[in-house]
Coordinates of C-alpha atoms in Angstrom, one line a residue:
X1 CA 181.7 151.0 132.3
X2 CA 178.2 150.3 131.0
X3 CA 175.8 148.7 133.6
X4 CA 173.9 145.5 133.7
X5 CA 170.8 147.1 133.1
X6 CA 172.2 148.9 129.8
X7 CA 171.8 144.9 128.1
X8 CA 168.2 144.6 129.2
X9 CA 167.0 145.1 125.1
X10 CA 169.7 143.1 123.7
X11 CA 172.1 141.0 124.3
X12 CA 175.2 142.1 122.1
X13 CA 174.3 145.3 121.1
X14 CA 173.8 148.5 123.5
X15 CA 171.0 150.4 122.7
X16 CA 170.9 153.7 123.9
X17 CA 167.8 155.1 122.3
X18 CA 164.0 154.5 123.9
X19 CA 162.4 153.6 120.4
X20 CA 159.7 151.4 120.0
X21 CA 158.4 148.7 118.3
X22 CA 157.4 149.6 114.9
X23 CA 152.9 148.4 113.8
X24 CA 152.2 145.5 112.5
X25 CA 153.4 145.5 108.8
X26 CA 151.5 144.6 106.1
X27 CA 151.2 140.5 105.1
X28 CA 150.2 137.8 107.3
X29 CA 152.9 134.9 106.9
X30 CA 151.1 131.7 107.9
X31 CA 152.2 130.0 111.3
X32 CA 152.4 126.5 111.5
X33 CA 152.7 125.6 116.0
X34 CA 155.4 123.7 116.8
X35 CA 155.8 121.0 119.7
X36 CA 156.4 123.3 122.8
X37 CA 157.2 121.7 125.5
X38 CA 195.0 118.8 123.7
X39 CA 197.1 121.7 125.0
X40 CA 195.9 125.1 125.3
X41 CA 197.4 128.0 122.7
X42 CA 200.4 130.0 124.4
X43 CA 199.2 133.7 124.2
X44 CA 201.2 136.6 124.6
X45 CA 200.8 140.1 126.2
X46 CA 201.6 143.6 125.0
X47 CA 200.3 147.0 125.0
X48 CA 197.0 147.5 122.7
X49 CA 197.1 151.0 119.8
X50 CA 194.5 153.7 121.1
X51 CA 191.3 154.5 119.4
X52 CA 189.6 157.7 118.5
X53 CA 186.4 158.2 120.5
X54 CA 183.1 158.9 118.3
X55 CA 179.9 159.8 119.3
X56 CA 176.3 158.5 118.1
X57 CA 173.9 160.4 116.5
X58 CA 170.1 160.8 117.8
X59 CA 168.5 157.8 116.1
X60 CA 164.8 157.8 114.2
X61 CA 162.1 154.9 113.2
X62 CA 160.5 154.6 109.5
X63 CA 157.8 152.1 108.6
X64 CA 158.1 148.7 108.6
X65 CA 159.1 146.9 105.7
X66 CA 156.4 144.6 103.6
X67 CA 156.4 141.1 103.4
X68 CA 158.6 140.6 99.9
X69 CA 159.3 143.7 98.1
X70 CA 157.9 144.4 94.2
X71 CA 160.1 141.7 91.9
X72 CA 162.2 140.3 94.7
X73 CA 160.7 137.1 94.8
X74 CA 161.7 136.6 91.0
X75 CA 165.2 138.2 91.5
X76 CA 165.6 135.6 94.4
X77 CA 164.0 132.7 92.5
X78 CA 166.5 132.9 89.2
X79 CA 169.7 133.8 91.3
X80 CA 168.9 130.8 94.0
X81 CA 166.9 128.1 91.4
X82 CA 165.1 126.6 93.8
X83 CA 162.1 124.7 93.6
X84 CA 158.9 124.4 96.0
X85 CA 157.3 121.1 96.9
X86 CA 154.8 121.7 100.2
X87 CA 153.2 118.8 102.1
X88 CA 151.2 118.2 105.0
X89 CA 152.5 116.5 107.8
X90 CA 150.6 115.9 111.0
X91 CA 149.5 119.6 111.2
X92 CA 152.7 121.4 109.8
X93 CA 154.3 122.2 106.7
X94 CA 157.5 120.4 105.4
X95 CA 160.4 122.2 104.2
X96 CA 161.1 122.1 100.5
X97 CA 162.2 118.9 98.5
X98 CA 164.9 120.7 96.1
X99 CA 166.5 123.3 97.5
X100 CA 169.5 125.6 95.8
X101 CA 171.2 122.6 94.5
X102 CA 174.2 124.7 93.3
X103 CA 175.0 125.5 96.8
X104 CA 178.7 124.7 97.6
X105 CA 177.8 121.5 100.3
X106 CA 181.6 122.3 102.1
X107 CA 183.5 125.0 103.3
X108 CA 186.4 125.5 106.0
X109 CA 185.5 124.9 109.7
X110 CA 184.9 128.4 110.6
X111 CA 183.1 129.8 108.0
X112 CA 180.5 127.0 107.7
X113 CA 178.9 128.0 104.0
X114 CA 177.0 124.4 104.0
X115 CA 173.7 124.2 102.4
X116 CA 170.9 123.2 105.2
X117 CA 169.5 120.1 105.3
X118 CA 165.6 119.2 104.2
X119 CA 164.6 117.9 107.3
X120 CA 164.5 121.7 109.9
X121 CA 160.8 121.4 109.9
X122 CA 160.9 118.0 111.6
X123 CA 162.9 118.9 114.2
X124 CA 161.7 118.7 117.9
X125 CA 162.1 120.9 121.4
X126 CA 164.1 118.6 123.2
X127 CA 164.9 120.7 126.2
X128 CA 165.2 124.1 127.9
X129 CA 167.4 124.2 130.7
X130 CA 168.3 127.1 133.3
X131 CA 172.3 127.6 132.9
X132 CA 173.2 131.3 133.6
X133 CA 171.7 133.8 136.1
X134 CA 171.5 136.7 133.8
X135 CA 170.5 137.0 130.3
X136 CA 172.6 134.6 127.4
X137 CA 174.5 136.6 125.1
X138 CA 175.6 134.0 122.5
X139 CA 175.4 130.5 122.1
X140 CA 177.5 128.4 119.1
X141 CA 177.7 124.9 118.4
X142 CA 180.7 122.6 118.5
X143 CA 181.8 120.8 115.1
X144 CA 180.0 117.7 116.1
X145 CA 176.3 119.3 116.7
X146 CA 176.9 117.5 120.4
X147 CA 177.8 120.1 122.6
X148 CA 177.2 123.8 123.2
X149 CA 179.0 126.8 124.5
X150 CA 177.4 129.9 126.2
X151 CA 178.1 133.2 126.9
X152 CA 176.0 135.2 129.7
X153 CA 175.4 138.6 131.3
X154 CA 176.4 136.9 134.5
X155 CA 180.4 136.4 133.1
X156 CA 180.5 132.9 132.4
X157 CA 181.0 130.7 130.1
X158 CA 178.9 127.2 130.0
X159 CA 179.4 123.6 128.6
X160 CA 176.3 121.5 128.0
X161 CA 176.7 118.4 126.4
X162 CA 173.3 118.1 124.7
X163 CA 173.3 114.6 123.7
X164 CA 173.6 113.0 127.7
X165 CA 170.9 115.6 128.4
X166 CA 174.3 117.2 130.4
X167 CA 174.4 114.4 132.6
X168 CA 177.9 113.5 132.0
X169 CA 179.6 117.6 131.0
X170 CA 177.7 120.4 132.4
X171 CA 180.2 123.0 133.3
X172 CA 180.7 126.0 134.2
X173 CA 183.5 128.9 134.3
X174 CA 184.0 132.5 135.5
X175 CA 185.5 134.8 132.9
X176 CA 186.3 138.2 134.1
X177 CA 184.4 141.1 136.6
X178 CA 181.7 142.5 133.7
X179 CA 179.6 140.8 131.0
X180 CA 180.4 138.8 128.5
X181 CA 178.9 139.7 124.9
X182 CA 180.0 137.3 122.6
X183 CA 181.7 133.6 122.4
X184 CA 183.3 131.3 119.3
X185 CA 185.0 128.4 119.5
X186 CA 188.7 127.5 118.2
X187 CA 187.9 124.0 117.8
X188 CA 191.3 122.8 116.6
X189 CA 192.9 124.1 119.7
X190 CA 189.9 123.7 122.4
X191 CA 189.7 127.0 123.2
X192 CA 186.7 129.7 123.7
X193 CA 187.3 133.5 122.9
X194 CA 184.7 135.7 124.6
X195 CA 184.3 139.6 124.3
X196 CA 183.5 141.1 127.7
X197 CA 182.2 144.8 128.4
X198 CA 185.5 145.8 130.3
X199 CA 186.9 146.5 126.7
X200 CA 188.8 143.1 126.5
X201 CA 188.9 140.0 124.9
X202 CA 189.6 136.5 126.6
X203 CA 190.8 133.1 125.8
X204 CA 189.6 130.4 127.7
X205 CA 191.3 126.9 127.4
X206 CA 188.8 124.7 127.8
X207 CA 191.4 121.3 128.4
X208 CA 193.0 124.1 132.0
X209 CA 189.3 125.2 132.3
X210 CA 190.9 128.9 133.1
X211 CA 191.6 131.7 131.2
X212 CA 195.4 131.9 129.0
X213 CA 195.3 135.2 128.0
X214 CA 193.9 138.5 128.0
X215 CA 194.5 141.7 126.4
X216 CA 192.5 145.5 126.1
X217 CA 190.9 145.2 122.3
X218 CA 188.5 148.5 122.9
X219 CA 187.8 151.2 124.4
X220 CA 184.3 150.5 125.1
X221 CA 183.0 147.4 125.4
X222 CA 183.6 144.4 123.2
X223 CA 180.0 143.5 121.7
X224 CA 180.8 141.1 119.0
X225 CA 183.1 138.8 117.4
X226 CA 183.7 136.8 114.0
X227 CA 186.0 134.4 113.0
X228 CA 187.7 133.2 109.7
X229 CA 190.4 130.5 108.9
X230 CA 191.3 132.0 105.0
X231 CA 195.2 131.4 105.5
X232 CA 195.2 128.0 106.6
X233 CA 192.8 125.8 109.4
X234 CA 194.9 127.1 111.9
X235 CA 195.8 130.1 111.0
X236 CA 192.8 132.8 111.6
X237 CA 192.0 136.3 110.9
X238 CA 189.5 137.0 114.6
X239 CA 187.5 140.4 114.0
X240 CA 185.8 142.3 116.7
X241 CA 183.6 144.7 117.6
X242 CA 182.7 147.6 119.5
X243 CA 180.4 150.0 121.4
X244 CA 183.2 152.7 120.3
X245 CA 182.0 152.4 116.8
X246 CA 185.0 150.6 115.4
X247 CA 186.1 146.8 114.1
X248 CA 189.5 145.4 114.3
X249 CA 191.5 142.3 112.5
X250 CA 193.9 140.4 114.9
X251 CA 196.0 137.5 113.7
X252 CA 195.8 134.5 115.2
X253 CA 198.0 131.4 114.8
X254 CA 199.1 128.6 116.7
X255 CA 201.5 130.9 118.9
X256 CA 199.2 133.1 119.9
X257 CA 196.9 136.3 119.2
X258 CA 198.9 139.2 118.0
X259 CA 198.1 142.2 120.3
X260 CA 198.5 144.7 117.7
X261 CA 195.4 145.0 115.2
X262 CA 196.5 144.5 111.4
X263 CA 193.5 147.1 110.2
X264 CA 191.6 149.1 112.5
X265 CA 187.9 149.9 110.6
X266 CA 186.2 153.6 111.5
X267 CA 183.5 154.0 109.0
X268 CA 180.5 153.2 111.5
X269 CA 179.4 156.2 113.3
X270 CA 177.4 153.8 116.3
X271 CA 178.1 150.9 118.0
X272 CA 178.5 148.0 116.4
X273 CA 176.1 145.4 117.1
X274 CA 177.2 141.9 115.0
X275 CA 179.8 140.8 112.7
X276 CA 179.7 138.0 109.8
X277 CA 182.4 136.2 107.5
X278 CA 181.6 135.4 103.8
X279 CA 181.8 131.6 103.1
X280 CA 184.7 132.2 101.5
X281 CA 186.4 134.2 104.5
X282 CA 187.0 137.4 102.8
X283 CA 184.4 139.2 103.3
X284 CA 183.8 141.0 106.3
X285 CA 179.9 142.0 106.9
X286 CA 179.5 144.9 110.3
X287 CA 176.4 146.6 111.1
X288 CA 175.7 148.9 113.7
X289 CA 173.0 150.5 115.9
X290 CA 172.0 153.2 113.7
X291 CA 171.0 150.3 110.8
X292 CA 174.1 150.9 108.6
X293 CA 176.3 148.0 107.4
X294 CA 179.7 148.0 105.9
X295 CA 181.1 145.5 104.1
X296 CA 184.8 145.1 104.3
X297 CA 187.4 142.8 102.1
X298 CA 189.6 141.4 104.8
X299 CA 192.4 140.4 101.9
X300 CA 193.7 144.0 101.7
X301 CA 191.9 145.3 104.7
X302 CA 190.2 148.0 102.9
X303 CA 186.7 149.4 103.3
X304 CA 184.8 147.6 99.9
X305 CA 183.1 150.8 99.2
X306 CA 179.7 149.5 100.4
X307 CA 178.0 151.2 103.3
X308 CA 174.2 150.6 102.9
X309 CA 171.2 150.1 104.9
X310 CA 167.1 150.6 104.8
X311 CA 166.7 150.1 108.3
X312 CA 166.4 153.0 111.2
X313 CA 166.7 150.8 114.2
X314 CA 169.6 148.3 115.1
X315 CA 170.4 145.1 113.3
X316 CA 170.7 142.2 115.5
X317 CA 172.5 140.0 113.3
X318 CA 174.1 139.4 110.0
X319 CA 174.0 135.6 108.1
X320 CA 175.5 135.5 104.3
X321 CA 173.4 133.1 102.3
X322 CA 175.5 129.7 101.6
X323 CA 177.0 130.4 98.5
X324 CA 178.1 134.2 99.8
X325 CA 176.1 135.7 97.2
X326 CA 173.1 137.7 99.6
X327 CA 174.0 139.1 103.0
X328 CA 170.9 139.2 105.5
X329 CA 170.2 141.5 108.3
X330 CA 167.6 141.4 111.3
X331 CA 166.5 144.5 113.1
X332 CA 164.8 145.3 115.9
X333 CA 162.4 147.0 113.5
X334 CA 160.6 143.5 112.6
X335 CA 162.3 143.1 109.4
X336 CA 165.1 140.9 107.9
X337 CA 166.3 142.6 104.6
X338 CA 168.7 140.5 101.7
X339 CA 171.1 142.7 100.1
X340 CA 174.0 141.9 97.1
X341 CA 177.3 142.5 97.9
X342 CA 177.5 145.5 96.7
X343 CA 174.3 146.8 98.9
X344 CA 171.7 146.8 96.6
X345 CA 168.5 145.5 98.4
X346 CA 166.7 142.2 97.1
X347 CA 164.4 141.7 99.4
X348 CA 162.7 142.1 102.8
X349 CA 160.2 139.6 105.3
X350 CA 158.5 141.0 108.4
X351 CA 156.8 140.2 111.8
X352 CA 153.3 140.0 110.9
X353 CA 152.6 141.7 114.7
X354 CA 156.0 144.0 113.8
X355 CA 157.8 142.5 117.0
X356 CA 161.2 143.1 116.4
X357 CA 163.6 140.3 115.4
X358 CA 166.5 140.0 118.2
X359 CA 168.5 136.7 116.7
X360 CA 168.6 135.2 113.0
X361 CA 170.4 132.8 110.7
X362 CA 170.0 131.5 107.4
X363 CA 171.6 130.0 104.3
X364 CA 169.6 131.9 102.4
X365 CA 166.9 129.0 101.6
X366 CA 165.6 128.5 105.0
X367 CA 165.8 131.4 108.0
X368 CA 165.6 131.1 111.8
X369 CA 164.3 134.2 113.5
X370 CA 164.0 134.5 117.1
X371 CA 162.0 138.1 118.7
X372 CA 161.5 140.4 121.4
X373 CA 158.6 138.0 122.7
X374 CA 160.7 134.6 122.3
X375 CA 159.0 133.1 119.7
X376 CA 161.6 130.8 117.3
X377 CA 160.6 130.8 113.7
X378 CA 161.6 128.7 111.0
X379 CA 161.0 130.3 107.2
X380 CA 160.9 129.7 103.8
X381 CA 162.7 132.4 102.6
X382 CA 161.4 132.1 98.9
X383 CA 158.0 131.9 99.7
X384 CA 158.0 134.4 102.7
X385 CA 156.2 132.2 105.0
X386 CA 156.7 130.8 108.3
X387 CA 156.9 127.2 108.5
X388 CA 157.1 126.0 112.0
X389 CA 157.2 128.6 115.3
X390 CA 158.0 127.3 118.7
X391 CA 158.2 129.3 122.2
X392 CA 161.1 127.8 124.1
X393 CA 161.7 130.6 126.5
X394 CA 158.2 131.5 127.2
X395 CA 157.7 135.1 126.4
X396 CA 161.7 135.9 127.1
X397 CA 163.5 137.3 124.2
X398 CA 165.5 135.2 121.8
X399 CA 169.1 137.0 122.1
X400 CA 171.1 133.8 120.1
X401 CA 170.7 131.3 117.3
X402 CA 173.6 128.8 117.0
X403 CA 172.5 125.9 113.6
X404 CA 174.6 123.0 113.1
X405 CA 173.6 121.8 109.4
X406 CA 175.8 119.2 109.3
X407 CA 173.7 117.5 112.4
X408 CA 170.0 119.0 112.3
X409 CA 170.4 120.7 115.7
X410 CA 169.7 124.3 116.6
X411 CA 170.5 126.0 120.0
X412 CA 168.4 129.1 121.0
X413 CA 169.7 131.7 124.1
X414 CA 167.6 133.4 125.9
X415 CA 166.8 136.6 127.7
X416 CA 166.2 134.9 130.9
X417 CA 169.4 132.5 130.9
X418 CA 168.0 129.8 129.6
X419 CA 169.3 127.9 126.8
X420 CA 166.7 125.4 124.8
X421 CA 167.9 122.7 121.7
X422 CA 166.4 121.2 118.9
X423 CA 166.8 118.0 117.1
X424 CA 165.6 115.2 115.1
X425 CA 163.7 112.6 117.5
X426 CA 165.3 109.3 118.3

């Protein structure tokens, strides 16, 4: 099984190699300093299908990529028909007055495709608190922007109600021997899935505050997971991830998780790092260590013929763009690239000091980046620019970005447990 120290870089992905941070890339985006400071699901067991082992290839580095590549800006500018409108505003820079108004403004519970509100750059650092021993692997964000879930190296799960500054539900739960990689929420039936490294995948009812069910998903650890509600808001389709270079489709309804995949997905060749569901929750975005991404159509449960990637290091995370049409990838290279469906590259923003980016998420407008030295960016994606930075974790890595749109508040994990929030001022 892999060791603690193996998660030391990141906090979903396991990377083997010793690469290094790429220079500086060329560009200078301009930073604008931010204030610092019901019943449980019945689950059944049975015996998991057997994988085929694959091994990883000896990875390399290229260059970084530029700021915004020749013509992307245009491409991006017709296809997203936004407009720009900067002002000042005690020392920062306001996000943009009309952005992507043909955005689709609703989408299923799962696969939130909402267009982000106007207001990110006004948001505050309302806290930083201390929650898990070891390093957070994931954060997300219940329905109501209140309250937040956490995943940690230490193998537990943590409830922080952010609105009582946890005063009234701080709480905490032990989930298996090993680390826990990943964590969603089934909101409908109060219950957290986590992927742990001893190949497994739990469900945690959070109304018994134990664990329901487990069953074997891998054969190396679990390092990510994605959900999507296509059938029916209670009916999913929950995908997973691997260090043994595979994904997998489980159903899940209100009865339980079948333990038998419906598709089982071989083309990576590494370890997959992060997952992400189209808006519409059919497509099926996996990337892996080596910087390749597949994009899957989970309707047929076919590979969609696109396998593409610029990128020699591993992506850290995927985000589609609100209205499914741009897919974007971070990577521990200091770049976050935009790509069609189909894989053809758009466009591409770097670290001005080529730090690599550990966390992201975006709707394709506006973009939150998190990196190796914990800075939190928020950028305008059109204009390539950084509009607000903040440090909430010191110098700690950023290893999760959880965004509530619907309630302007943004959860960061970090690399040394802690877990900071961001909202509008009262």
């Amino acid at each position: 099984q892999p060791s603690s120290a193996a998660a030391a870089a990141m906090s979903v992905s396991h990377n083997k190699s010793n690469s290094t941070v790429s220079d500086s890339s060329n560009g200078s985006p301009q930073a604008v300093d931010g204030k610092e400071t019901g019943a449980p699901v019945a689950f059944n067991r049975s015996r998991p299908a057997a994988l085929v082992e694959s091994t990883e290839p000896v990875l390399t580095r290229g260059p970084s990529l530029s700021i915004l590549s020749p013509g992307s800006l245009d491409n991006l500018a017709a296809a997203l028909s936004a407009s720009l409108v900067d002002e000042s505003n005690h020392g920062r820079t306001s996000t943009l007055e009309s952005i992507r108004e043909d955005v689709p403004t609703t989408s299923s519970p799962v696969n939130r495709g909402c267009r982000w509100p106007q207001n990110f750059a006004d948001l505050t650092h309302l806290h930083t608190v201390k929650l898990h021993k070891d390093a957070v692997t994931a954060v997300c964000l219940d329905e109501t922007g209140s309250s937040f879930y956490s995943s940690g190296m230490d193998g537990t799960i943590k409830l922080y109600s952010i609105r009582d500054n946890g005063k009234r539900h701080r709480r905490s739960f032990a989930v298996g021997d090993l680390a826990l990689s990943s964590c969603l929420i089934l909101a409908a039936e109060r219950t957290v899935v986590t992927g742990s490294w001893d190949n497994s995948v739990y469900i945690f009812a959070l109304d018994y505050g134990r664990v329901v069910d487990v069953f074997h998903a891998h054969d190396d650890a679990v390092s990510c997971l994605a959900i999507s509600a296509l059938l029916s808001p209670t009916d999913y389709t929950l995908f997973t991830g691997s260090w043994d270079s595979t994904v997998k489709m489980w159903s899940v309804t209100p009865t339980g998780i079948s333990k038998q995949p419906l598709a089982q997905l071989y083309e990576h060749d590494t370890e997959v790092t992060c997952l992400a569901v189209d808006p519409e929750g059919t497509l099926l975005a996996s990337a892996a260590q080596d910087g390749r991404i597949c994009v899957w159509d989970s309707r047929n449960r076919s590979h969609s013929a696109s396998k593409f990637g610029s990128h020699t290091d591993s992506i850290t995370s995927l985000s589609w763009s609100a209205d499914g049409r741009y897919l974007y990838a971070s990577c521990l290279d200091g770049s976050v690239s935009a790509f069609l469906r189909d894989g053809t590259s758009v466009s591409s923003i770097s670290s001005s000091t080529g730090v690599g980016f550990t966390a992201m998420a975006t709707d394709g407008a506006l973009m939150w980046t998190g990196d190796e030295e914990g800075a939190l960016c928020l950028w305008d994606v059109m204009a390539g620019r950084v509009v607000s930075t903040w440090k909430p974790h010191n110098s700690a890595s950023i290893t999760s970005i959880a965004v509530c749109p619907q309630q302007s508040v943004v959860v960061t994990g970090g690399q040394d447990g802690t877990i900071a929030s961001f909202g509008l001022s009262l």
